[in-house]
Amino acid sequence: MLQPKKSQNGAVTRAKCKLRARCVIVDPQAMAAVTPIKPFSPEETRWILDHLQHPAVFLNMTQGWPVLHWTAQHLSGCLQDRLIRFRLGRKEATNAPLFETQCSYIEANVAQFLRWTQHQTDVGSFSEYPCSEYWAYADYKYITTLFHDQPSMFEDVKWSEFGFEGRTGKESTLWIGTQGANTPCHLDTYGCNLVLQVQGRKRWHLFPPEDTAKLYPTRIPYEESSVFSQVHVLRPDPRKFPQFQGARAHTVTLEPGQVLYVPRHWWHYVESIDPITVSVNSWIELEVDDAARVSEAVTRTVVCALKSVPSDDNADAWLNPTEEEKFSHEENMQYLNLAVSAQRKTGLCHSKPSPDPRATQPAKRDSCGRLKLRGDGVRLPFGEHLIPVKCQDDEPEKTVPEDSSGDAAVSPGNDGSAGKTRTCGADLTRFSSCDLAADHGNNQGPSLITTNDLLDCLVHPDIISRVTELLLERHRGGHL
């Protein structure tokens, strides 16, 4: 069984907070009476998910789900005075990602959050952070913890209609944010992901697994199951990350009621683009997760071993706030041995053949990352109810308008703020000649190799994958 992806630390800070009965309860029978027929049955939807290896959006699949009433205002009534942790980041344009270790954190209730977004008073801990200068995000909130005394709310989320029988809000997380709130670009090492948009819109920028090298992966800050990108995908630094220009961006804006499917190991950067957004997601466990846990155990052992040693370049905040504690080397080795033993028992990696040998072959894609049909001719029912997330290279090139002076006009950025004037345009992943020219002559020569530089090589996904294979081979051969 897949373990929770994120730490529950900070999700609920006052477990004894009693709730008053102000949360609206939706009558399931009344909802069922008006629920239209869904475009795909649970069995059909599960078949689609089993064959999708590319992000796609499901439409018209969530009508009648009570969770669609979970607006921030509704959740405020349900949670009352219960405090939850919010992550806050400055609204400023930089070329570097804003990692969670660089954010501020406060505890507040949802009512205070809503008053803060409306520039009102009585906002609790939000008072130190002007809404005009900061965005806020209550992310990774486990519904089973948040509503532990209202278990009936778990049934508002109906993943069973996607073919996962018995899966509800109990296996899901809640996200509440303001415009500009974002998750740094990363990939999840475990499972795949289903995301339901409830309120407002979010823009997703996704990249295929084959583009991993072009995303410059790093494990600092360290968080189990998350590989971060060193690139700010909306404002990349062409001097530091020249290979990013070859990455294939797939962009989609998720609207309320829509469900996005994120396949295993697809990179994603997510940003709220409306004043208030609410999302619910569920990470779906996969058979290959047992081998992935071995890789994660190796990574944790190496990262902790190097970053726990006092040195001048180890003064950074290397442990993500979602991680509860640092582990000793002995504890990490115990965890590694448990992961290897568990994987050996399941025998899912390299030892249990797939019913269809073609299922183990890597997906073939064209230059934009689109799947090519295999010989079996499987065709997915794309149309008005299922839309593939397109590669940005598929979109027609847009011409930058000129103002009356003949200069290139300043266009708004994705966050609604004014962007920089560009006379030689580029899309999300393309650097123009003027980008590179701006950095010409600024190269001050090679810098000293740091511990983090060394770790970026030692725990690179490709290296860790090979180390995992060697460990499992040795274990199966009786050498360990």
mmCIF file of C-alpha atoms in Angstrom, residues 118-341:
data_model
loop_
_atom_site.group_PDB
_atom_site.id
_atom_site.type_symbol
_atom_site.label_atom_id
_atom_site.label_comp_id
_atom_site.label_asym_id
_atom_site.label_seq_id
_atom_site.Cartn_x
_atom_site.Cartn_y
_atom_site.Cartn_z
ATOM 1 C CA GLN A 118 -10.365 40.651 1.027
ATOM 2 C CA HIS A 119 -7.983 43.060 2.819
ATOM 3 C CA GLN A 120 -10.099 43.000 5.985
ATOM 4 C CA THR A 121 -9.101 43.021 9.659
ATOM 5 C CA ASP A 122 -9.082 40.179 12.207
ATOM 6 C CA VAL A 123 -6.838 37.988 10.057
ATOM 7 C CA GLY A 124 -4.762 36.448 12.839
ATOM 8 C CA SER A 125 -1.183 35.559 11.881
ATOM 9 C CA PHE A 126 -1.786 36.820 8.338
ATOM 10 C CA SER A 127 -1.535 40.392 9.689
ATOM 11 C CA GLU A 128 2.253 40.367 9.258
ATOM 12 C CA TYR A 129 2.009 39.530 5.561
ATOM 13 C CA PRO A 130 0.283 42.060 3.253
ATOM 14 C CA CYS A 131 -1.966 40.305 0.757
ATOM 15 C CA SER A 132 -0.673 42.634 -1.947
ATOM 16 C CA GLU A 133 2.877 41.322 -1.430
ATOM 17 C CA TYR A 134 2.351 37.633 -0.610
ATOM 18 C CA TRP A 135 0.466 34.618 -1.875
ATOM 19 C CA ALA A 136 -0.740 31.893 0.504
ATOM 20 C CA TYR A 137 -1.099 28.140 0.089
ATOM 21 C CA ALA A 138 -2.576 25.498 2.371
ATOM 22 C CA ASP A 139 -1.104 22.533 0.533
ATOM 23 C CA TYR A 140 -0.887 18.774 1.107
ATOM 24 C CA LYS A 141 -3.696 18.758 3.711
ATOM 25 C CA TYR A 142 -4.816 15.183 4.243
ATOM 26 C CA ILE A 143 -8.600 15.061 4.283
ATOM 27 C CA THR A 144 -8.610 12.096 6.660
ATOM 28 C CA THR A 145 -6.772 14.252 9.217
ATOM 29 C CA LEU A 146 -8.513 17.524 8.484
ATOM 30 C CA PHE A 147 -11.996 16.019 8.877
ATOM 31 C CA HIS A 148 -11.193 13.204 11.298
ATOM 32 C CA ASP A 149 -14.334 14.008 13.323
ATOM 33 C CA GLN A 150 -16.521 14.365 10.197
ATOM 34 C CA PRO A 151 -15.830 11.071 8.362
ATOM 35 C CA SER A 152 -19.011 11.413 6.324
ATOM 36 C CA MET A 153 -17.202 14.090 4.301
ATOM 37 C CA PHE A 154 -14.826 11.452 2.958
ATOM 38 C CA GLU A 155 -17.673 10.170 0.800
ATOM 39 C CA ASP A 156 -17.971 13.530 -0.980
ATOM 40 C CA VAL A 157 -14.996 12.493 -3.139
ATOM 41 C CA LYS A 158 -15.927 9.643 -5.474
ATOM 42 C CA TRP A 159 -12.787 8.269 -7.105
ATOM 43 C CA SER A 160 -14.687 4.989 -7.426
ATOM 44 C CA GLU A 161 -16.247 6.491 -10.559
ATOM 45 C CA PHE A 162 -12.748 6.475 -12.049
ATOM 46 C CA GLY A 163 -12.481 2.740 -11.487
ATOM 47 C CA PHE A 164 -10.855 2.763 -8.042
ATOM 48 C CA GLU A 165 -13.451 0.995 -5.955
ATOM 49 C CA GLY A 166 -13.716 2.252 -2.394
ATOM 50 C CA ARG A 167 -11.370 5.195 -2.965
ATOM 51 C CA THR A 168 -12.736 8.402 -1.427
ATOM 52 C CA GLY A 169 -11.541 11.545 0.270
ATOM 53 C CA LYS A 170 -9.906 9.336 2.868
ATOM 54 C CA GLU A 171 -7.100 8.739 0.363
ATOM 55 C CA SER A 172 -7.009 12.330 -0.886
ATOM 56 C CA THR A 173 -5.446 15.683 -0.069
ATOM 57 C CA LEU A 174 -6.841 19.224 -0.101
ATOM 58 C CA TRP A 175 -5.207 22.366 -1.510
ATOM 59 C CA ILE A 176 -6.379 25.952 -0.869
ATOM 60 C CA GLY A 177 -4.488 28.892 -2.359
ATOM 61 C CA THR A 178 -4.512 32.433 -3.676
ATOM 62 C CA GLN A 179 -3.438 33.793 -7.048
ATOM 63 C CA GLY A 180 0.258 33.155 -7.589
ATOM 64 C CA ALA A 181 0.469 30.279 -5.096
ATOM 65 C CA ASN A 182 2.588 27.591 -6.679
ATOM 66 C CA THR A 183 4.299 24.258 -6.313
ATOM 67 C CA PRO A 184 7.915 24.243 -7.584
ATOM 68 C CA CYS A 185 8.539 22.100 -10.653
ATOM 69 C CA HIS A 186 9.091 18.498 -9.578
ATOM 70 C CA LEU A 187 8.290 14.896 -10.330
ATOM 71 C CA ASP A 188 6.737 12.384 -7.925
ATOM 72 C CA THR A 189 8.681 9.148 -7.637
ATOM 73 C CA TYR A 190 5.639 7.184 -6.432
ATOM 74 C CA GLY A 191 2.415 6.472 -8.280
ATOM 75 C CA CYS A 192 0.360 8.571 -10.663
ATOM 76 C CA ASN A 193 -1.945 11.462 -9.840
ATOM 77 C CA LEU A 194 -5.611 12.414 -10.254
ATOM 78 C CA VAL A 195 -6.432 16.079 -9.600
ATOM 79 C CA LEU A 196 -9.925 17.541 -9.309
ATOM 80 C CA GLN A 197 -10.318 21.301 -9.575
ATOM 81 C CA VAL A 198 -13.075 22.524 -7.254
ATOM 82 C CA GLN A 199 -12.820 26.326 -7.177
ATOM 83 C CA GLY A 200 -10.911 28.746 -9.393
ATOM 84 C CA ARG A 201 -8.390 27.726 -12.029
ATOM 85 C CA LYS A 202 -4.865 26.376 -11.939
ATOM 86 C CA ARG A 203 -2.339 26.342 -14.737
ATOM 87 C CA TRP A 204 -0.237 23.208 -15.114
ATOM 88 C CA HIS A 205 3.078 23.078 -16.957
ATOM 89 C CA LEU A 206 4.102 19.457 -17.521
ATOM 90 C CA PHE A 207 7.179 17.828 -19.044
ATOM 91 C CA PRO A 208 7.672 14.174 -20.056
ATOM 92 C CA PRO A 209 10.034 11.866 -18.103
ATOM 93 C CA GLU A 210 12.431 11.788 -21.069
ATOM 94 C CA ASP A 211 13.148 15.490 -20.434
ATOM 95 C CA THR A 212 14.536 14.857 -16.949
ATOM 96 C CA ALA A 213 18.107 15.870 -17.837
ATOM 97 C CA LYS A 214 16.812 19.119 -19.350
ATOM 98 C CA LEU A 215 14.998 19.957 -16.089
ATOM 99 C CA TYR A 216 18.264 19.778 -14.076
ATOM 100 C CA PRO A 217 17.020 17.505 -11.261
ATOM 101 C CA THR A 218 18.097 17.998 -7.662
ATOM 102 C CA ARG A 219 17.288 16.389 -4.311
ATOM 103 C CA ILE A 220 18.050 19.542 -2.350
ATOM 104 C CA PRO A 221 15.815 20.461 -0.643
ATOM 105 C CA TYR A 222 15.314 16.822 0.271
ATOM 106 C CA GLU A 223 11.815 15.402 0.443
ATOM 107 C CA GLU A 224 10.973 11.745 0.091
ATOM 108 C CA SER A 225 9.257 11.014 -3.229
ATOM 109 C CA SER A 226 9.909 14.453 -4.769
ATOM 110 C CA VAL A 227 12.659 15.264 -7.279
ATOM 111 C CA PHE A 228 12.811 19.027 -7.764
ATOM 112 C CA SER A 229 13.950 20.970 -10.816
ATOM 113 C CA GLN A 230 16.537 23.715 -10.427
ATOM 114 C CA VAL A 231 14.834 25.619 -13.246
ATOM 115 C CA HIS A 232 12.134 28.228 -12.802
ATOM 116 C CA VAL A 233 10.164 27.010 -15.789
ATOM 117 C CA LEU A 234 8.332 30.322 -16.294
ATOM 118 C CA ARG A 235 11.466 32.459 -16.028
ATOM 119 C CA PRO A 236 14.422 30.183 -16.866
ATOM 120 C CA ASP A 237 18.035 31.312 -16.624
ATOM 121 C CA PRO A 238 19.582 30.498 -20.045
ATOM 122 C CA ARG A 239 23.147 30.802 -18.784
ATOM 123 C CA LYS A 240 22.736 28.286 -15.970
ATOM 124 C CA PHE A 241 20.319 25.917 -17.700
ATOM 125 C CA PRO A 242 20.946 25.940 -21.461
ATOM 126 C CA GLN A 243 19.495 22.446 -22.029
ATOM 127 C CA PHE A 244 16.078 23.554 -20.802
ATOM 128 C CA GLN A 245 15.436 25.113 -24.195
ATOM 129 C CA GLY A 246 14.955 21.580 -25.512
ATOM 130 C CA ALA A 247 12.340 20.595 -22.918
ATOM 131 C CA ARG A 248 8.844 19.916 -24.273
ATOM 132 C CA ALA A 249 6.291 21.858 -22.230
ATOM 133 C CA HIS A 250 2.683 20.641 -22.087
ATOM 134 C CA THR A 251 0.437 23.342 -20.646
ATOM 135 C CA VAL A 252 -3.190 23.191 -19.542
ATOM 136 C CA THR A 253 -5.493 25.389 -17.473
ATOM 137 C CA LEU A 254 -7.649 23.216 -15.212
ATOM 138 C CA GLU A 255 -11.202 24.481 -14.670
ATOM 139 C CA PRO A 256 -13.653 23.629 -11.862
ATOM 140 C CA GLY A 257 -15.170 20.171 -12.271
ATOM 141 C CA GLN A 258 -12.352 18.919 -14.490
ATOM 142 C CA VAL A 259 -9.970 16.105 -13.528
ATOM 143 C CA LEU A 260 -6.357 16.033 -14.683
ATOM 144 C CA TYR A 261 -4.479 12.764 -14.973
ATOM 145 C CA VAL A 262 -0.728 13.084 -14.371
ATOM 146 C CA PRO A 263 1.142 9.912 -15.387
ATOM 147 C CA ARG A 264 4.060 8.499 -13.440
ATOM 148 C CA HIS A 265 7.236 10.593 -13.423
ATOM 149 C CA TRP A 266 5.835 13.539 -15.410
ATOM 150 C CA TRP A 267 7.373 16.793 -14.206
ATOM 151 C CA HIS A 268 4.900 19.513 -13.242
ATOM 152 C CA TYR A 269 4.832 23.131 -12.112
ATOM 153 C CA VAL A 270 1.424 24.265 -10.824
ATOM 154 C CA GLU A 271 0.222 27.820 -10.239
ATOM 155 C CA SER A 272 -3.089 29.281 -9.060
ATOM 156 C CA ILE A 273 -4.325 31.919 -11.500
ATOM 157 C CA ASP A 274 -7.575 32.983 -9.799
ATOM 158 C CA PRO A 275 -8.008 34.909 -6.517
ATOM 159 C CA ILE A 276 -8.933 31.711 -4.613
ATOM 160 C CA THR A 277 -8.440 28.115 -5.710
ATOM 161 C CA VAL A 278 -9.398 24.788 -4.166
ATOM 162 C CA SER A 279 -8.251 21.390 -5.456
ATOM 163 C CA VAL A 280 -8.491 17.770 -4.316
ATOM 164 C CA ASN A 281 -6.060 15.122 -5.500
ATOM 165 C CA SER A 282 -5.221 11.478 -4.925
ATOM 166 C CA TRP A 283 -1.925 9.715 -5.603
ATOM 167 C CA ILE A 284 -2.646 6.275 -7.047
ATOM 168 C CA GLU A 285 -0.243 3.521 -6.050
ATOM 169 C CA LEU A 286 1.431 1.428 -8.756
ATOM 170 C CA GLU A 287 3.172 -1.948 -8.709
ATOM 171 C CA VAL A 288 6.514 -0.393 -9.599
ATOM 172 C CA ASP A 289 6.399 1.703 -6.421
ATOM 173 C CA ASP A 290 8.099 -1.119 -4.494
ATOM 174 C CA ALA A 291 11.267 -0.682 -6.548
ATOM 175 C CA ALA A 292 10.882 3.096 -6.303
ATOM 176 C CA ARG A 293 10.941 2.829 -2.501
ATOM 177 C CA VAL A 294 14.338 1.161 -2.720
ATOM 178 C CA SER A 295 15.567 4.072 -4.838
ATOM 179 C CA GLU A 296 14.157 6.558 -2.345
ATOM 180 C CA ALA A 297 15.838 4.728 0.548
ATOM 181 C CA VAL A 298 19.189 4.860 -1.267
ATOM 182 C CA THR A 299 18.700 8.557 -1.952
ATOM 183 C CA ARG A 300 17.811 9.372 1.638
ATOM 184 C CA THR A 301 20.828 7.465 2.951
ATOM 185 C CA VAL A 302 23.259 9.295 0.658
ATOM 186 C CA VAL A 303 21.724 12.759 1.149
ATOM 187 C CA CYS A 304 21.600 12.485 4.934
ATOM 188 C CA ALA A 305 25.139 11.088 5.105
ATOM 189 C CA LEU A 306 26.612 14.053 3.228
ATOM 190 C CA LYS A 307 24.370 16.871 4.449
ATOM 191 C CA SER A 308 24.606 15.904 8.124
ATOM 192 C CA VAL A 309 28.361 16.513 8.200
ATOM 193 C CA PRO A 310 29.178 20.020 9.508
ATOM 194 C CA SER A 311 30.908 22.141 6.867
ATOM 195 C CA ASP A 312 30.864 25.677 5.513
ATOM 196 C CA ASP A 313 28.672 24.746 2.544
ATOM 197 C CA ASN A 314 26.252 22.637 4.572
ATOM 198 C CA ALA A 315 24.629 25.581 6.317
ATOM 199 C CA ASP A 316 21.680 25.680 3.927
ATOM 200 C CA ALA A 317 18.146 24.565 4.796
ATOM 201 C CA TRP A 318 18.397 21.239 2.980
ATOM 202 C CA LEU A 319 15.488 19.366 4.588
ATOM 203 C CA ASN A 320 12.060 20.252 3.220
ATOM 204 C CA PRO A 321 9.537 21.420 5.854
ATOM 205 C CA THR A 322 7.282 18.474 4.912
ATOM 206 C CA GLU A 323 9.872 16.089 6.371
ATOM 207 C CA GLU A 324 9.316 15.582 10.081
ATOM 208 C CA GLU A 325 12.877 14.838 11.185
ATOM 209 C CA LYS A 326 16.409 13.941 10.206
ATOM 210 C CA PHE A 327 17.353 10.298 10.424
ATOM 211 C CA SER A 328 20.594 8.733 11.601
ATOM 212 C CA HIS A 329 22.678 6.614 9.254
ATOM 213 C CA GLU A 330 21.670 3.498 11.182
ATOM 214 C CA GLU A 331 17.981 4.324 10.763
ATOM 215 C CA ASN A 332 18.459 4.990 7.050
ATOM 216 C CA MET A 333 20.221 1.658 6.532
ATOM 217 C CA GLN A 334 17.406 -0.136 8.372
ATOM 218 C CA TYR A 335 14.906 1.595 6.099
ATOM 219 C CA LEU A 336 16.913 0.586 3.022
ATOM 220 C CA ASN A 337 17.054 -3.053 4.077
ATOM 221 C CA LEU A 338 13.316 -3.085 4.766
ATOM 222 C CA ALA A 339 12.632 -1.601 1.323
ATOM 223 C CA VAL A 340 14.844 -4.185 -0.393
ATOM 224 C CA SER A 341 13.240 -7.044 1.544
#
